[in-house]
Amino acid sequence: MIRALKVILADDHAIVREGLKLLLSTMEGIEVVAEAADAAAVLAQLVANDADLLVLDLGMPGIAGVQFIRDLRGAHAKLRILVLTANVEPRMVTAALEAGADGYLTKHGDAAEIGLAIAAMRDGRPYISPVTGAASQSLSPIPLTRREREILALIANGTTTPEIAARLGISPLTARKHRENLMRKLNLHNAAELTAYAVRLGLPAG
């Protein structure tokens, strides 16, 4: 039997937590182990429960923006963090991912999107709400070739370098070089930053 994904729901609105809990109860392999309404409760529940995923509203009492994510990442390296927020600004998406979030889900989505986000977290893939990509079209990104956009989209979907090589029919060394060249061209340093840039371009992520 596959181990259930243990989830902590963190939102300062009880009705939101109850709605999420009810929805997640209909999904196979998901177990909500705790709830939290503020930053202190989040920290306490993470100590008390062996959770795999934290669904986190950044607007809760005691949370000072994305620094809270950085602190969580430092203390809980294996914890997956899915931000749940009403904020669709691309700069917030970028900041959250760079701080260590694994996904960014907006409250504008529906039950189907929540399911997609949770599935991505369970599979170790990033997830970013499409609405945030649509909101970023006014940005002026660095021009990329068709192959660079292809590789960027694969990275944003959590595809590893060996998997990219197999998908594109190239050697792992070539795939790694493509990745390094892309990061150098965009002045980015890790997969989270590349994923955030993919959002800016409106590329599919998650």
Coordinates of C-alpha atoms in Angstrom, one line a residue:
M1 CA 0.0 0.0 0.0
I2 CA 1.3 3.4 -1.0
R3 CA 1.9 5.8 2.0
A4 CA -0.7 8.6 2.2
L5 CA 0.5 12.1 1.6
K6 CA 0.3 13.8 5.0
V7 CA -0.9 17.4 4.7
I8 CA -1.1 20.4 7.1
L9 CA -3.6 23.1 6.1
A10 CA -2.5 26.6 7.2
D11 CA -5.0 29.4 6.7
D12 CA -6.5 31.9 9.1
H13 CA -10.0 31.4 7.8
A14 CA -11.7 28.4 9.3
I15 CA -14.1 28.2 6.3
V16 CA -11.2 27.9 3.9
R17 CA -9.6 25.1 5.9
E18 CA -12.9 23.2 6.2
G19 CA -13.5 23.5 2.5
L20 CA -10.0 22.3 1.7
K21 CA -10.2 19.5 4.2
L22 CA -13.5 18.3 2.7
L23 CA -12.2 18.4 -0.8
L24 CA -8.9 16.6 0.1
S25 CA -11.0 13.9 1.8
T26 CA -12.3 12.9 -1.6
M27 CA -8.8 12.4 -3.0
E28 CA -7.2 9.0 -2.7
G29 CA -3.9 8.9 -0.8
I30 CA -4.3 12.2 0.9
E31 CA -4.5 12.6 4.7
V32 CA -5.0 16.0 6.5
V33 CA -3.1 15.5 9.7
A34 CA -3.4 19.0 11.2
E35 CA -4.6 22.6 10.7
A36 CA -3.1 25.9 11.7
A37 CA -4.5 29.5 11.8
D38 CA -1.3 31.4 12.4
A39 CA 2.5 31.2 12.1
A40 CA 3.1 29.8 15.6
A41 CA 0.5 27.1 15.1
V42 CA 2.2 26.1 11.8
L43 CA 5.6 25.7 13.6
A44 CA 4.0 23.7 16.4
Q45 CA 2.1 21.4 14.0
L46 CA 5.2 20.7 11.9
V47 CA 7.0 19.6 15.1
A48 CA 4.0 17.4 16.2
N49 CA 3.3 15.8 12.9
D50 CA 5.4 14.0 10.3
A51 CA 3.9 16.0 7.4
D52 CA 4.9 15.8 3.8
L53 CA 3.1 18.9 2.5
L54 CA 2.2 22.2 3.9
V55 CA -0.6 24.2 2.2
L56 CA 0.3 27.7 3.3
D57 CA -1.6 31.0 3.2
L58 CA 1.0 33.8 3.4
G59 CA -1.5 36.2 4.7
M60 CA -1.8 34.6 8.2
P61 CA -1.0 36.4 11.4
G62 CA 2.7 36.2 12.3
I63 CA 3.9 35.7 8.8
A64 CA 6.2 38.4 7.3
G65 CA 6.1 37.5 3.6
V66 CA 8.3 35.0 2.0
Q67 CA 10.9 35.0 4.8
F68 CA 8.6 32.6 6.6
I69 CA 9.1 30.2 3.7
R70 CA 12.9 30.6 3.9
D71 CA 12.8 29.8 7.6
L72 CA 10.6 26.7 7.0
R73 CA 12.9 25.5 4.2
G74 CA 15.9 25.8 6.5
A75 CA 14.3 23.8 9.2
H76 CA 12.3 21.3 7.1
A77 CA 14.3 20.5 4.0
K78 CA 12.1 17.6 2.8
L79 CA 8.8 19.4 3.4
R80 CA 6.9 20.3 0.3
I81 CA 5.4 23.8 0.5
L82 CA 2.4 24.8 -1.6
V83 CA 1.5 28.5 -1.3
L84 CA -2.2 29.2 -1.4
T85 CA -3.0 32.9 -1.8
A86 CA -5.2 35.5 -3.5
N87 CA -2.1 37.3 -4.8
V88 CA -1.5 36.7 -8.5
E89 CA 1.4 39.2 -9.0
P90 CA 4.3 37.6 -10.9
R91 CA 6.8 39.2 -8.5
M92 CA 5.2 37.4 -5.6
V93 CA 5.3 34.1 -7.5
T94 CA 9.0 34.6 -8.2
A95 CA 9.8 35.6 -4.6
A96 CA 7.9 32.6 -3.1
L97 CA 9.7 30.1 -5.4
E98 CA 13.1 31.6 -4.8
A99 CA 12.4 31.4 -1.1
G100 CA 11.8 27.7 -1.4
A101 CA 8.2 27.1 -2.1
D102 CA 7.4 24.1 -4.3
G103 CA 4.2 25.5 -5.8
Y104 CA 2.0 28.5 -6.0
L105 CA -1.8 28.1 -6.1
T106 CA -4.2 31.0 -6.2
K107 CA -7.6 31.1 -4.5
H108 CA -9.0 32.0 -7.9
G109 CA -8.8 28.4 -8.9
D110 CA -11.4 25.6 -8.6
A111 CA -11.4 22.1 -7.2
A112 CA -9.9 20.6 -10.3
E113 CA -6.9 22.9 -10.1
I114 CA -6.4 22.1 -6.4
G115 CA -6.3 18.5 -7.4
L116 CA -3.7 19.2 -10.1
A117 CA -1.6 21.1 -7.6
I118 CA -1.7 18.4 -4.9
A119 CA -0.9 15.7 -7.5
A120 CA 2.1 17.8 -8.6
M121 CA 3.3 18.1 -5.0
R122 CA 2.9 14.3 -4.5
D123 CA 5.0 13.6 -7.6
G124 CA 7.7 16.1 -6.6
R125 CA 6.9 18.5 -9.5
P126 CA 6.4 22.3 -9.2
Y127 CA 2.9 23.7 -9.7
I128 CA 2.0 27.3 -10.6
S129 CA -1.5 28.6 -11.2
P130 CA -2.0 29.5 -14.9
V131 CA -3.5 32.8 -13.9
T132 CA -0.2 34.0 -12.6
G133 CA 1.4 33.3 -16.0
A134 CA -1.4 35.3 -17.7
A135 CA -0.8 38.2 -15.4
S136 CA 2.9 38.3 -16.4
Q137 CA 2.5 39.0 -20.1
S138 CA 3.5 42.6 -19.7
L139 CA 7.0 41.7 -18.7
S140 CA 9.8 41.9 -21.4
P141 CA 11.7 38.6 -21.1
I142 CA 15.1 37.8 -22.8
P143 CA 14.4 36.2 -26.2
L144 CA 14.9 32.5 -26.2
T145 CA 15.3 30.0 -29.1
R146 CA 12.7 27.3 -29.6
R147 CA 15.0 24.7 -28.0
E148 CA 15.7 26.9 -25.0
R149 CA 12.0 27.4 -24.5
E150 CA 11.4 23.7 -24.8
I151 CA 14.1 22.9 -22.2
L152 CA 12.8 25.7 -19.9
A153 CA 9.3 24.3 -20.0
L154 CA 10.6 20.8 -19.2
I155 CA 12.6 22.1 -16.2
A156 CA 9.6 24.0 -15.0
N157 CA 7.7 20.8 -15.0
G158 CA 10.2 19.1 -12.7
T159 CA 11.9 17.1 -15.5
T160 CA 15.4 15.9 -14.5
T161 CA 18.4 16.4 -16.8
P162 CA 18.5 12.6 -17.7
E163 CA 14.8 12.7 -18.5
I164 CA 15.3 15.8 -20.6
A165 CA 18.0 14.0 -22.6
A166 CA 15.7 11.0 -23.1
R167 CA 12.8 13.2 -24.1
L168 CA 14.7 15.2 -26.7
G169 CA 16.9 12.4 -27.9
I170 CA 20.2 14.0 -26.9
S171 CA 23.0 12.9 -24.5
P172 CA 22.8 13.7 -20.8
L173 CA 25.9 15.8 -21.2
T174 CA 24.3 17.9 -24.0
A175 CA 21.2 18.3 -21.9
R176 CA 23.3 19.5 -18.9
K177 CA 25.1 22.0 -21.2
H178 CA 21.8 23.3 -22.5
R179 CA 20.6 23.8 -18.9
E180 CA 23.8 25.5 -17.9
N181 CA 23.8 27.8 -20.9
L182 CA 20.1 28.7 -20.3
M183 CA 20.9 29.6 -16.6
R184 CA 23.9 31.7 -17.7
K185 CA 21.9 33.5 -20.4
L186 CA 19.1 34.3 -18.0
N187 CA 21.4 34.9 -15.0
L188 CA 19.4 32.4 -13.0
H189 CA 20.8 29.9 -10.5
N190 CA 18.4 27.0 -9.8
A191 CA 15.3 25.2 -10.9
A192 CA 13.0 27.4 -8.8
E193 CA 14.3 30.6 -10.5
L194 CA 13.9 28.9 -13.9
T195 CA 10.4 27.9 -13.1
A196 CA 9.6 31.4 -12.1
Y197 CA 10.9 32.7 -15.4
A198 CA 8.8 30.1 -17.2
V199 CA 5.8 31.7 -15.5
R200 CA 6.8 35.1 -16.9
L201 CA 6.8 33.6 -20.4
G202 CA 3.5 31.9 -19.9
L203 CA 5.1 28.5 -20.5
P204 CA 3.2 25.5 -19.0
A205 CA 4.5 24.6 -15.5
G206 CA 3.2 21.9 -13.2

